[in-house]
Coordinates of C-alpha atoms in Angstrom, one line a residue:
M1 CA 153.3 66.1 174.9
N2 CA 155.8 63.8 173.5
S3 CA 157.2 65.0 170.1
V4 CA 156.7 61.6 168.4
V5 CA 153.0 61.6 169.5
F6 CA 152.5 65.0 168.5
L7 CA 153.7 64.4 165.1
T8 CA 151.9 61.2 164.6
L9 CA 148.6 62.7 165.5
R10 CA 149.2 65.7 163.1
K11 CA 150.1 63.7 160.6
L12 CA 147.3 61.4 161.0
R13 CA 144.5 63.8 161.7
A14 CA 143.0 63.8 158.2
P15 CA 142.5 60.2 157.9
L16 CA 141.3 59.6 161.2
L17 CA 138.8 62.3 160.8
I18 CA 137.6 60.7 157.7
L19 CA 137.2 57.5 159.5
I20 CA 135.3 58.8 162.2
G21 CA 133.1 60.5 159.5
V22 CA 132.7 57.2 157.5
Y23 CA 131.5 55.3 160.9
A24 CA 129.5 58.0 162.1
L25 CA 127.6 58.3 158.8
G26 CA 127.3 54.7 158.9
I27 CA 125.7 54.5 162.3
T28 CA 123.4 57.3 161.7
G29 CA 121.9 55.4 158.3
L30 CA 121.4 52.3 160.2
V31 CA 119.7 54.2 163.0
L32 CA 117.6 56.2 160.4
I33 CA 116.7 53.2 158.1
P34 CA 114.1 51.0 160.1
G35 CA 114.6 47.2 160.0
V36 CA 111.3 44.9 160.1
D37 CA 110.5 42.2 162.5
E38 CA 109.3 38.7 162.0
A39 CA 105.7 40.1 162.1
G40 CA 106.3 42.8 159.5
R41 CA 106.3 45.6 161.8
A42 CA 109.0 48.3 161.6
R43 CA 112.1 47.9 163.9
P44 CA 114.2 50.8 164.4
M45 CA 118.0 50.0 165.4
S46 CA 119.6 51.8 168.5
F47 CA 122.8 54.0 168.2
F48 CA 124.5 51.1 170.4
H49 CA 123.5 48.4 168.1
A50 CA 124.2 50.2 165.1
F51 CA 127.9 50.9 166.6
Y52 CA 128.0 47.4 167.8
F53 CA 127.4 46.1 164.3
L54 CA 129.9 48.3 162.7
T55 CA 132.6 47.7 165.1
Y56 CA 132.4 43.7 164.6
T57 CA 132.1 44.0 160.8
A58 CA 134.9 46.6 160.6
S59 CA 136.9 43.9 162.8
T60 CA 136.1 41.3 160.3
I61 CA 134.8 39.1 162.9
G62 CA 131.2 38.9 161.2
F63 CA 128.7 37.9 163.9
G64 CA 125.8 38.4 161.1
E65 CA 122.8 40.6 161.1
M66 CA 121.5 41.6 164.1
P67 CA 119.3 42.3 166.2
G68 CA 117.6 40.6 163.5
A69 CA 117.8 39.8 159.5
F70 CA 118.2 43.5 157.7
T71 CA 116.1 44.7 155.0
D72 CA 117.4 45.1 151.5
A73 CA 117.7 49.1 152.2
Q74 CA 119.8 48.4 155.3
R75 CA 122.0 45.9 153.4
L76 CA 122.6 48.3 150.7
W77 CA 123.6 51.3 153.1
V78 CA 126.1 48.5 154.9
V79 CA 127.6 48.0 151.6
V80 CA 128.0 51.5 151.0
V81 CA 129.5 52.1 154.3
I82 CA 132.0 49.2 153.8
Y83 CA 133.6 50.6 150.6
L84 CA 133.8 54.2 152.2
S85 CA 135.5 52.5 155.3
V86 CA 137.7 50.6 152.9
I87 CA 138.9 53.9 151.4
G88 CA 139.1 55.4 154.8
W89 CA 141.4 52.6 156.3
A90 CA 143.5 52.7 152.9
Y91 CA 144.2 56.4 153.3
T92 CA 145.0 56.0 157.0
L93 CA 147.7 53.1 156.5
T94 CA 149.2 54.9 153.6
T95 CA 149.5 58.2 155.7
L96 CA 151.2 55.9 158.4
L97 CA 153.5 54.3 156.2
A98 CA 154.4 57.7 154.7
L99 CA 155.0 59.2 158.3
T100 CA 157.5 56.2 159.1
R101 CA 159.6 57.8 156.1
D102 CA 159.1 61.4 157.1
S103 CA 162.5 62.8 158.3
A104 CA 161.1 64.9 161.1
F105 CA 159.2 62.0 162.3
R106 CA 162.4 59.7 162.5
V107 CA 164.4 62.4 164.0
A108 CA 161.7 62.5 166.8
V109 CA 161.8 58.8 167.4
T110 CA 165.7 58.8 167.1
T111 CA 165.7 61.7 169.8
S112 CA 163.1 60.2 171.9
A113 CA 164.9 56.7 172.0
F114 CA 168.3 58.6 172.8
R115 CA 167.1 60.5 175.6
R116 CA 165.9 57.1 177.1
R117 CA 169.0 55.5 176.6
V118 CA 170.9 58.5 178.3
R119 CA 168.4 58.6 181.2
R120 CA 168.8 54.8 181.8
L121 CA 172.6 55.2 182.3
S122 CA 173.6 54.3 185.8
D123 CA 177.3 54.7 185.4
P124 CA 179.3 58.0 185.3
Y125 CA 179.8 59.2 181.8
Y126 CA 181.1 61.8 179.6
V127 CA 179.5 63.8 176.6
V128 CA 181.5 64.2 173.7
C129 CA 180.7 66.8 171.1
G130 CA 182.0 65.8 167.7
Y131 CA 182.8 62.6 166.6
G132 CA 185.6 63.4 164.2
E133 CA 189.1 62.4 164.0
T134 CA 189.7 63.8 167.7
G135 CA 186.2 62.4 168.9
T136 CA 187.2 59.0 167.4
L137 CA 190.5 58.6 169.1
V138 CA 188.9 60.0 172.2
C139 CA 185.9 57.6 172.4
R140 CA 188.0 54.6 171.7
T141 CA 190.3 55.1 174.4
L142 CA 187.5 55.8 177.0
D143 CA 185.8 52.6 175.8
A144 CA 189.1 50.9 176.3
M145 CA 189.3 52.5 179.7
A146 CA 185.8 51.3 180.6
I147 CA 184.6 54.8 180.8
R148 CA 181.2 55.3 179.3
F149 CA 180.4 58.2 177.1
V150 CA 177.5 59.9 174.9
V151 CA 178.1 61.5 171.6
L152 CA 176.6 64.5 169.5
D153 CA 177.5 65.0 166.0
I154 CA 176.0 67.1 163.2
D155 CA 177.2 64.6 160.8
S156 CA 174.8 61.6 160.4
S157 CA 177.7 59.7 158.6
R158 CA 179.5 59.9 161.7
V159 CA 176.9 58.8 163.9
N160 CA 176.7 56.0 161.6
E161 CA 180.3 55.0 161.7
L162 CA 180.1 54.9 165.5
E163 CA 177.0 52.6 165.6
L164 CA 179.3 50.2 163.5
H165 CA 182.1 50.4 165.7
P166 CA 182.0 47.3 168.2
Y167 CA 182.5 49.3 171.2
R168 CA 182.4 47.3 174.6
G169 CA 179.9 49.7 176.3
D170 CA 176.6 51.0 175.2
A171 CA 178.0 54.3 173.3
A172 CA 174.6 56.2 172.6
A173 CA 174.8 58.7 170.0
L174 CA 172.6 61.2 168.0
T175 CA 172.9 63.3 165.0
A176 CA 172.5 66.9 166.5
D177 CA 174.0 70.5 166.4
A178 CA 175.7 70.5 169.8
K179 CA 175.5 74.3 169.9
L180 CA 171.7 74.0 170.8
P181 CA 170.9 73.6 174.6
E182 CA 168.0 71.3 174.0
N183 CA 170.6 68.8 172.5
L184 CA 173.0 69.0 175.3
L185 CA 170.2 68.4 177.8
A186 CA 169.0 65.3 175.6
A187 CA 172.6 64.3 176.1
G188 CA 172.5 64.5 179.9
V189 CA 174.9 67.5 180.7
A190 CA 172.2 68.1 183.6
L191 CA 172.0 64.6 184.9
P192 CA 173.8 63.4 188.0
F193 CA 176.0 60.7 186.5
C194 CA 177.6 63.2 183.9
Q195 CA 181.2 63.7 184.7
G196 CA 182.0 66.3 182.2
V197 CA 181.8 67.3 178.4
L198 CA 184.4 67.4 175.5
A199 CA 183.8 70.1 173.0
L200 CA 185.9 68.6 170.1
T201 CA 183.9 69.7 167.1
N202 CA 185.8 71.4 164.1
D203 CA 183.6 74.3 164.6
E204 CA 185.3 76.6 167.2
S205 CA 182.2 78.6 167.8
A206 CA 180.4 75.5 168.2
N207 CA 182.8 74.7 171.1
L208 CA 182.3 78.0 172.5
A209 CA 178.6 77.7 172.5
V210 CA 178.9 74.2 174.5
A211 CA 181.3 75.7 176.9
I212 CA 178.6 78.5 177.7
T213 CA 175.9 76.3 177.6
V214 CA 177.3 73.5 180.2
K215 CA 178.8 76.6 182.6
L216 CA 175.2 78.0 182.6
L217 CA 173.2 74.5 182.8
N218 CA 175.7 72.5 185.0
P219 CA 178.7 74.4 186.3
A220 CA 180.0 71.8 188.6
I221 CA 181.1 69.7 185.7
P222 CA 184.4 70.2 183.7
V223 CA 184.5 71.2 180.4
L224 CA 187.4 70.5 178.0
C225 CA 187.2 72.6 174.8
R226 CA 189.3 72.5 171.5
A227 CA 190.3 76.2 170.4
T228 CA 193.0 77.4 168.0
Q229 CA 191.7 81.0 167.5
P230 CA 192.9 83.5 169.8
E231 CA 189.8 85.0 170.4
I232 CA 187.8 82.3 170.9
E233 CA 190.2 80.9 173.5
A234 CA 190.3 84.4 174.9
N235 CA 186.4 84.2 175.1
M236 CA 186.7 80.7 176.7
A237 CA 188.9 81.8 179.4
S238 CA 186.9 84.9 180.3
F239 CA 183.9 82.8 181.7
G240 CA 186.0 79.9 183.3
T241 CA 186.3 77.2 180.8
D242 CA 187.9 74.4 182.8
H243 CA 190.6 73.4 179.9
I244 CA 191.2 74.9 176.9
I245 CA 193.4 72.6 174.6
N246 CA 195.5 74.3 171.8
P247 CA 197.3 71.5 169.8
F248 CA 199.4 74.1 168.1
R249 CA 200.5 75.7 171.4
L250 CA 201.0 72.4 172.8
F251 CA 203.2 71.2 170.2
G252 CA 205.1 74.3 170.4
E253 CA 205.8 73.5 174.1
Y254 CA 206.4 69.8 173.1
L255 CA 209.0 70.7 170.4
W256 CA 210.6 73.5 172.9
D257 CA 211.1 70.6 175.3
A258 CA 212.6 68.3 172.8
L259 CA 215.3 70.7 172.0
H260 CA 215.8 72.0 175.6
A261 CA 215.1 68.6 177.3
P262 CA 215.1 65.7 175.4
A263 CA 214.7 63.2 178.4
L264 CA 211.8 65.3 179.7
H265 CA 210.2 65.2 176.5
V266 CA 210.3 61.6 176.1
L267 CA 209.0 61.3 179.8
I268 CA 206.0 63.6 178.6
Q269 CA 205.3 61.6 175.4
R270 CA 205.5 58.1 177.5
L271 CA 203.0 59.3 180.1
T272 CA 200.5 61.4 178.1
G273 CA 200.6 58.8 174.9
L274 CA 197.1 56.5 174.2
P275 CA 198.0 53.4 176.5
G276 CA 199.1 50.3 174.8
E277 CA 200.5 51.9 171.4
A278 CA 204.1 51.5 170.7
L279 CA 206.3 54.2 171.8
A280 CA 207.7 56.3 169.2
T281 CA 211.3 56.5 169.1
E282 CA 212.0 60.1 168.1
S283 CA 215.5 61.6 167.6
P284 CA 216.0 64.9 169.5
P285 CA 215.8 68.0 166.9
P286 CA 219.3 69.4 166.3
H287 CA 220.1 73.1 167.1
G288 CA 221.2 75.3 164.2
R289 CA 219.2 77.3 161.5
W290 CA 215.9 75.9 160.5
I291 CA 213.4 76.7 157.8
V292 CA 209.7 76.8 158.4
C293 CA 207.3 76.6 155.7
G294 CA 203.7 77.8 156.5
Y295 CA 203.2 80.7 158.9
G296 CA 199.8 80.3 160.1
R297 CA 198.9 79.6 163.8
F298 CA 201.0 76.2 163.7
G299 CA 204.0 77.9 162.0
R300 CA 203.9 81.0 164.7
E301 CA 204.1 78.5 168.0
V302 CA 207.0 76.7 166.1
V303 CA 208.8 79.9 165.5
E304 CA 208.3 81.1 168.9
S305 CA 209.8 77.9 170.2
F306 CA 212.9 78.3 168.0
M307 CA 213.1 82.0 169.5
R308 CA 212.9 80.6 173.1
E309 CA 215.6 78.6 172.7
G310 CA 217.7 80.9 170.7
L311 CA 217.5 79.4 167.2
S312 CA 217.2 81.3 164.1
S313 CA 214.9 80.5 161.5
T314 CA 213.9 81.3 157.9
I315 CA 210.1 81.7 157.1
I316 CA 208.6 80.3 153.6
D317 CA 204.9 81.9 153.5
P318 CA 202.8 83.1 150.4
D319 CA 201.8 86.0 152.5
P320 CA 203.0 86.4 156.1
P321 CA 202.0 89.7 158.1
F322 CA 204.3 92.7 158.0
P323 CA 205.8 92.7 161.4
E324 CA 207.0 89.1 161.0
R325 CA 209.6 89.9 158.3
Q326 CA 212.2 90.3 160.9
H327 CA 212.5 86.4 161.0
G328 CA 213.9 86.2 157.6
F329 CA 211.3 85.8 154.8
L330 CA 210.7 84.3 151.5
Q331 CA 207.6 84.3 149.9
G332 CA 206.2 81.1 148.5
L333 CA 205.3 77.5 149.4
G334 CA 208.3 75.7 149.7
T335 CA 207.1 72.8 147.4
D336 CA 209.6 73.8 144.8
A337 CA 213.5 73.3 144.9
R338 CA 214.3 76.8 143.9
T339 CA 212.7 78.5 147.0
L340 CA 214.1 76.0 149.4
T341 CA 217.7 76.4 147.8
E342 CA 217.2 80.2 148.2
A343 CA 216.1 79.7 151.7
G344 CA 219.5 77.8 152.2
V345 CA 218.1 74.2 152.7
A346 CA 221.7 72.7 152.0
D347 CA 223.1 74.2 155.3
A348 CA 219.8 74.2 157.6
V349 CA 219.8 71.5 160.2
G350 CA 215.9 71.4 160.1
I351 CA 212.9 72.2 158.0
V352 CA 209.3 72.4 159.5
A353 CA 206.4 71.5 156.9
G354 CA 203.7 73.2 158.6
T355 CA 201.0 74.0 156.0
D356 CA 197.2 72.8 156.2
D357 CA 197.8 70.7 153.3
D358 CA 199.0 67.2 153.7
I359 CA 200.3 66.8 150.3
A360 CA 202.0 70.0 150.0
N361 CA 203.7 69.2 153.5
L362 CA 204.8 65.9 152.2
S363 CA 206.1 67.6 148.9
I364 CA 208.1 70.3 151.1
A365 CA 209.5 67.5 153.2
M366 CA 210.4 65.2 150.1
T367 CA 212.0 68.2 148.3
A368 CA 214.1 69.1 151.2
R369 CA 215.3 65.8 152.0
A370 CA 216.3 65.4 148.4
E371 CA 218.3 68.7 148.3
N372 CA 219.7 68.0 152.1
P373 CA 219.4 64.0 152.9
R374 CA 221.0 64.9 156.5
I375 CA 218.2 67.7 157.2
F376 CA 215.8 67.0 160.4
V377 CA 212.2 67.1 159.2
V378 CA 209.3 68.3 161.4
I379 CA 205.9 67.7 159.4
R380 CA 202.4 68.3 160.3
Q381 CA 199.9 65.8 159.5
N382 CA 196.2 67.0 159.1
L383 CA 194.1 64.2 158.2
Q384 CA 194.3 60.7 160.0
A385 CA 193.6 59.0 156.5
N386 CA 196.8 60.3 155.3
R387 CA 198.6 58.3 158.1
A388 CA 200.0 55.6 155.9
L389 CA 201.6 58.1 153.6
Y390 CA 203.4 60.0 156.7
R391 CA 204.7 56.5 158.0
A392 CA 206.0 55.9 154.9
F393 CA 208.0 59.0 154.8
G394 CA 209.3 58.5 158.1
A395 CA 209.8 62.4 159.5
G396 CA 211.8 63.1 162.6
I397 CA 208.7 64.4 164.2
T398 CA 205.2 64.2 162.8
M399 CA 202.4 66.5 164.5
V400 CA 199.0 65.0 164.5
S401 CA 196.6 67.6 165.9
A402 CA 193.8 65.0 166.5
E403 CA 196.3 62.8 168.8
I404 CA 197.4 65.8 170.6
I405 CA 194.0 66.8 171.6
A406 CA 193.0 63.1 172.5
D407 CA 196.0 62.5 174.6
E408 CA 195.5 65.6 176.5
C409 CA 191.7 65.0 177.1
V410 CA 192.4 61.6 178.0
A411 CA 195.0 62.7 180.5
L412 CA 192.9 65.0 182.1
I413 CA 189.7 62.8 182.3
S414 CA 191.8 59.8 183.4
T415 CA 194.1 60.9 186.0
P416 CA 194.2 64.8 186.9
L417 CA 197.1 63.9 189.2
L418 CA 199.2 63.3 186.1
A419 CA 199.3 67.1 185.1
R420 CA 200.6 68.0 188.7
F421 CA 203.1 65.4 188.2
L422 CA 204.4 66.7 184.7
H423 CA 204.3 70.3 186.4
I424 CA 206.9 69.1 188.7
A425 CA 208.7 67.1 186.3
E426 CA 209.3 70.3 184.2
R427 CA 211.3 71.7 187.1
Q428 CA 213.8 68.6 187.3
D429 CA 217.0 68.1 185.3
E430 CA 217.7 65.9 182.5
A431 CA 219.4 63.3 184.6
W432 CA 216.1 63.0 186.9
A433 CA 214.1 62.5 183.8
T434 CA 216.4 60.0 182.3
S435 CA 216.2 57.7 185.3
V436 CA 212.4 57.7 185.4
N437 CA 212.3 56.7 181.9
A438 CA 214.7 54.0 182.6
R439 CA 212.4 53.0 185.2
L440 CA 209.4 53.0 183.1
E441 CA 211.2 51.5 180.2
E442 CA 212.3 48.5 182.7
T443 CA 208.5 47.9 183.8
T444 CA 206.6 48.5 180.2
G445 CA 209.0 48.1 177.8
G446 CA 208.6 50.0 174.6
T447 CA 204.8 50.7 174.8
T448 CA 202.9 53.5 176.4
P449 CA 202.0 52.5 179.8
S450 CA 198.6 53.2 181.4
V451 CA 198.5 55.9 184.0
W452 CA 195.9 55.8 187.0
A453 CA 195.3 57.0 190.5
V454 CA 194.5 54.9 193.4
R455 CA 192.7 56.9 196.2
V456 CA 192.6 55.5 199.6
D457 CA 188.9 56.1 201.1
A458 CA 186.0 53.9 201.4
A459 CA 184.4 54.8 198.3
H460 CA 187.2 54.0 195.9
S461 CA 189.3 51.6 197.8
P462 CA 187.1 49.8 200.4
A463 CA 189.6 47.0 201.4
L464 CA 192.6 49.4 202.2
A465 CA 190.4 51.6 203.9
R466 CA 189.3 48.9 205.9
A467 CA 192.7 47.9 206.6
L468 CA 194.0 51.1 207.6
A469 CA 191.1 51.4 209.8
G470 CA 191.9 48.0 211.7
G471 CA 195.3 49.0 212.1
E472 CA 197.3 47.4 209.3
A473 CA 200.2 48.6 208.2
V474 CA 199.8 49.0 204.6
T475 CA 202.7 50.3 202.5
L476 CA 203.0 51.4 198.8
R477 CA 204.8 47.9 198.3
H478 CA 201.9 46.1 199.0
L479 CA 200.2 47.6 196.3
R480 CA 203.1 46.5 193.7
L481 CA 202.6 42.7 194.7
H482 CA 200.7 40.1 192.9
P483 CA 197.5 39.3 194.4
S484 CA 197.9 35.7 193.8
D485 CA 201.6 35.4 194.6
R486 CA 203.0 38.2 196.5
Q487 CA 206.7 36.9 195.5
R488 CA 206.1 38.6 192.0
P489 CA 205.9 42.5 191.9
L490 CA 203.4 44.2 189.3
D491 CA 204.5 45.9 186.2
C492 CA 203.9 49.3 187.8
V493 CA 206.0 52.4 189.1
P494 CA 204.6 54.8 191.8
L495 CA 205.2 58.3 190.5
L496 CA 203.5 60.4 193.0
V497 CA 201.7 60.4 196.5
L498 CA 199.4 63.1 197.2
R499 CA 199.0 63.6 200.9
S500 CA 197.2 66.7 202.6
G501 CA 197.6 68.3 199.5
E502 CA 201.4 68.1 199.3
P503 CA 203.3 66.1 196.9
I504 CA 205.8 63.2 197.2
V505 CA 207.5 62.7 193.9
L506 CA 208.8 59.2 193.2
P507 CA 208.0 57.9 196.6
D508 CA 209.9 55.1 198.6
E509 CA 208.1 51.6 198.3
Q510 CA 208.2 51.4 202.1
L511 CA 206.1 54.7 202.5
P512 CA 203.2 53.7 204.6
L513 CA 199.9 54.7 203.1
A514 CA 197.3 57.0 204.8
R515 CA 193.5 57.5 204.5
L516 CA 192.8 60.0 201.8
D517 CA 196.2 59.7 200.1
A518 CA 196.1 59.7 196.4
V519 CA 198.6 57.6 194.5
L520 CA 199.9 58.2 190.8
F521 CA 201.1 54.8 188.9
A522 CA 202.2 54.1 185.5
G523 CA 202.3 50.4 184.1
T524 CA 200.6 47.8 182.4
A525 CA 197.0 47.5 182.3
E526 CA 197.1 43.9 183.7
A527 CA 198.9 45.6 186.8
Q528 CA 196.0 48.5 186.8
R529 CA 193.6 45.4 187.0
L530 CA 195.3 43.4 189.5
Q531 CA 196.0 46.7 191.7
S532 CA 192.3 47.5 191.6
L533 CA 191.6 44.0 193.1
I534 CA 193.9 44.6 196.0
A535 CA 192.2 48.1 196.6
R536 CA 188.4 46.6 196.4
N537 CA 188.9 43.1 197.7
S538 CA 189.6 42.4 201.4
R539 CA 190.9 38.8 200.7
A540 CA 193.6 40.0 198.2
C541 CA 194.5 43.0 200.4
D542 CA 194.9 40.9 203.4
Y543 CA 197.1 38.4 201.2
V544 CA 199.5 40.9 200.0
C545 CA 199.7 42.9 203.3
R546 CA 200.2 39.8 205.8
G547 CA 201.0 36.6 203.1
V548 CA 197.7 35.0 204.7
E549 CA 194.7 33.9 202.8
M550 CA 191.5 35.1 204.8
P551 CA 188.4 33.1 204.2
D552 CA 185.5 34.8 202.5
G553 CA 182.6 36.2 204.7
W554 CA 182.8 38.3 207.9
I555 CA 182.0 35.6 210.1
W556 CA 184.7 33.0 208.9
R557 CA 187.3 36.0 209.0
A558 CA 186.3 36.9 212.5
L559 CA 186.7 33.2 213.5
A560 CA 190.0 32.8 211.6
R561 CA 191.5 36.2 213.5
D562 CA 190.3 34.5 216.8
R563 CA 192.3 31.4 216.1
A564 CA 195.1 33.2 215.0
R565 CA 194.9 35.5 218.1
G566 CA 194.5 32.3 220.3
S567 CA 197.6 30.8 218.3
A568 CA 199.5 33.5 218.8
E569 CA 198.7 33.7 222.8
S570 CA 199.4 29.9 223.3
H571 CA 202.9 30.2 221.6
G572 CA 203.7 33.4 223.6

């Protein structure tokens, strides 16, 4: 039984029984108390007439006394029944009002409405578990990309915040614990349009529970999980979680890229950032001796990157584990000048403020810069609320966990081909990365480009598929022409063509497209929109391929082809 109906019936059971009892008593009394007809003879009332009289009396219609005038005894009984029924109705209405304020009933109503909204979704969507800082960034980016999503969060204030945000799409959200399978089912993880689940809560055991549940309920869809604890990561990996995102490890890799291959680091940042945002102009970190404040999970990844690059470091931590004393250890926080001076801040090339306290990190960075104005600062920002403070400080590199996770999620969702391109890019030299950066800079300027894939098949690109099936020679260059003025190129760069599983990196524009090709592009959002028009609209596709504007409708298009064929034959 529906939980709303069940709760309603349970709460209203007593007042309804009282009302039924009052009316049953009234009907019985009217049947037992005889009336008198015009001749003075006794005239008993039937059960039907008694029920009919009390029904229209209760509805305040008031047809009068029937089947004839009542005796005083009957009228007295009717007065008693009316007062009793007023008490019964008052009790029922009071209980009903109390029910609307009952938390369990409101949860049942909200959950029922949420289920109906999810079931009515007719477009592909993702389930986002956790609407904290990371979940908010992911949802806003998905909304900008016109990708629908459903949100579960245990904190009602976050759900209320989502309801107030002006998303373009209908964002269904529910205050519920994502660890519970019934809540994930309510969010539609087992429905056909669900494309994947993102477990982004701050509780990593909850993310683990989400991953297990989804793998059991719908193993066909991918799961993206946030995890920083090694044991949680290992557990997720043991049953085949599709993507485990550890922001500390990712930052360690980014930092090593910045040290070892600055141009590649810039390229990765450019392609994995949130589209449309200004590209951060970070200077590459210098080589030399570093100071690392905070040796938790983040600090270990940073020190690992320094060791991989052959750099020495001095660690400042209140209590690092014994085996790590080989790195050069000072006990403390690093927020005071004495500890930093003892660590050699005067001749260090850089410092990492990597504790889990934003104010402590800012204190470390400001003290270090006061002691050594030339020092390069890498700082960890834990809360988005402190963004203004970090911007005002202006560190060399600012590590924000929420943004790293959001960037990774969006890249994996929007363009799986991008991961393959970046994997290839990591094997290239700096000159190659510099040339790609220059092409993207020329195309999109100082903003992070949109990255998208075009799949040449009837489902995703019907116009391209029809043109290829008709023998049309479609090249990459045609996908870069403006659909209303083919003399103008679109602001986009082809990065990769995947053909029969084999990648073609930075393909030539004259490369003919083939059925089932997948092409990775980077460019402006406007170029992406116009290119989608070419891929789906036969008129736009014909124009960029042949320079002729074909009429709409297959009849007119067939006539136009016949005329063109006849004209060619007459000239031939």
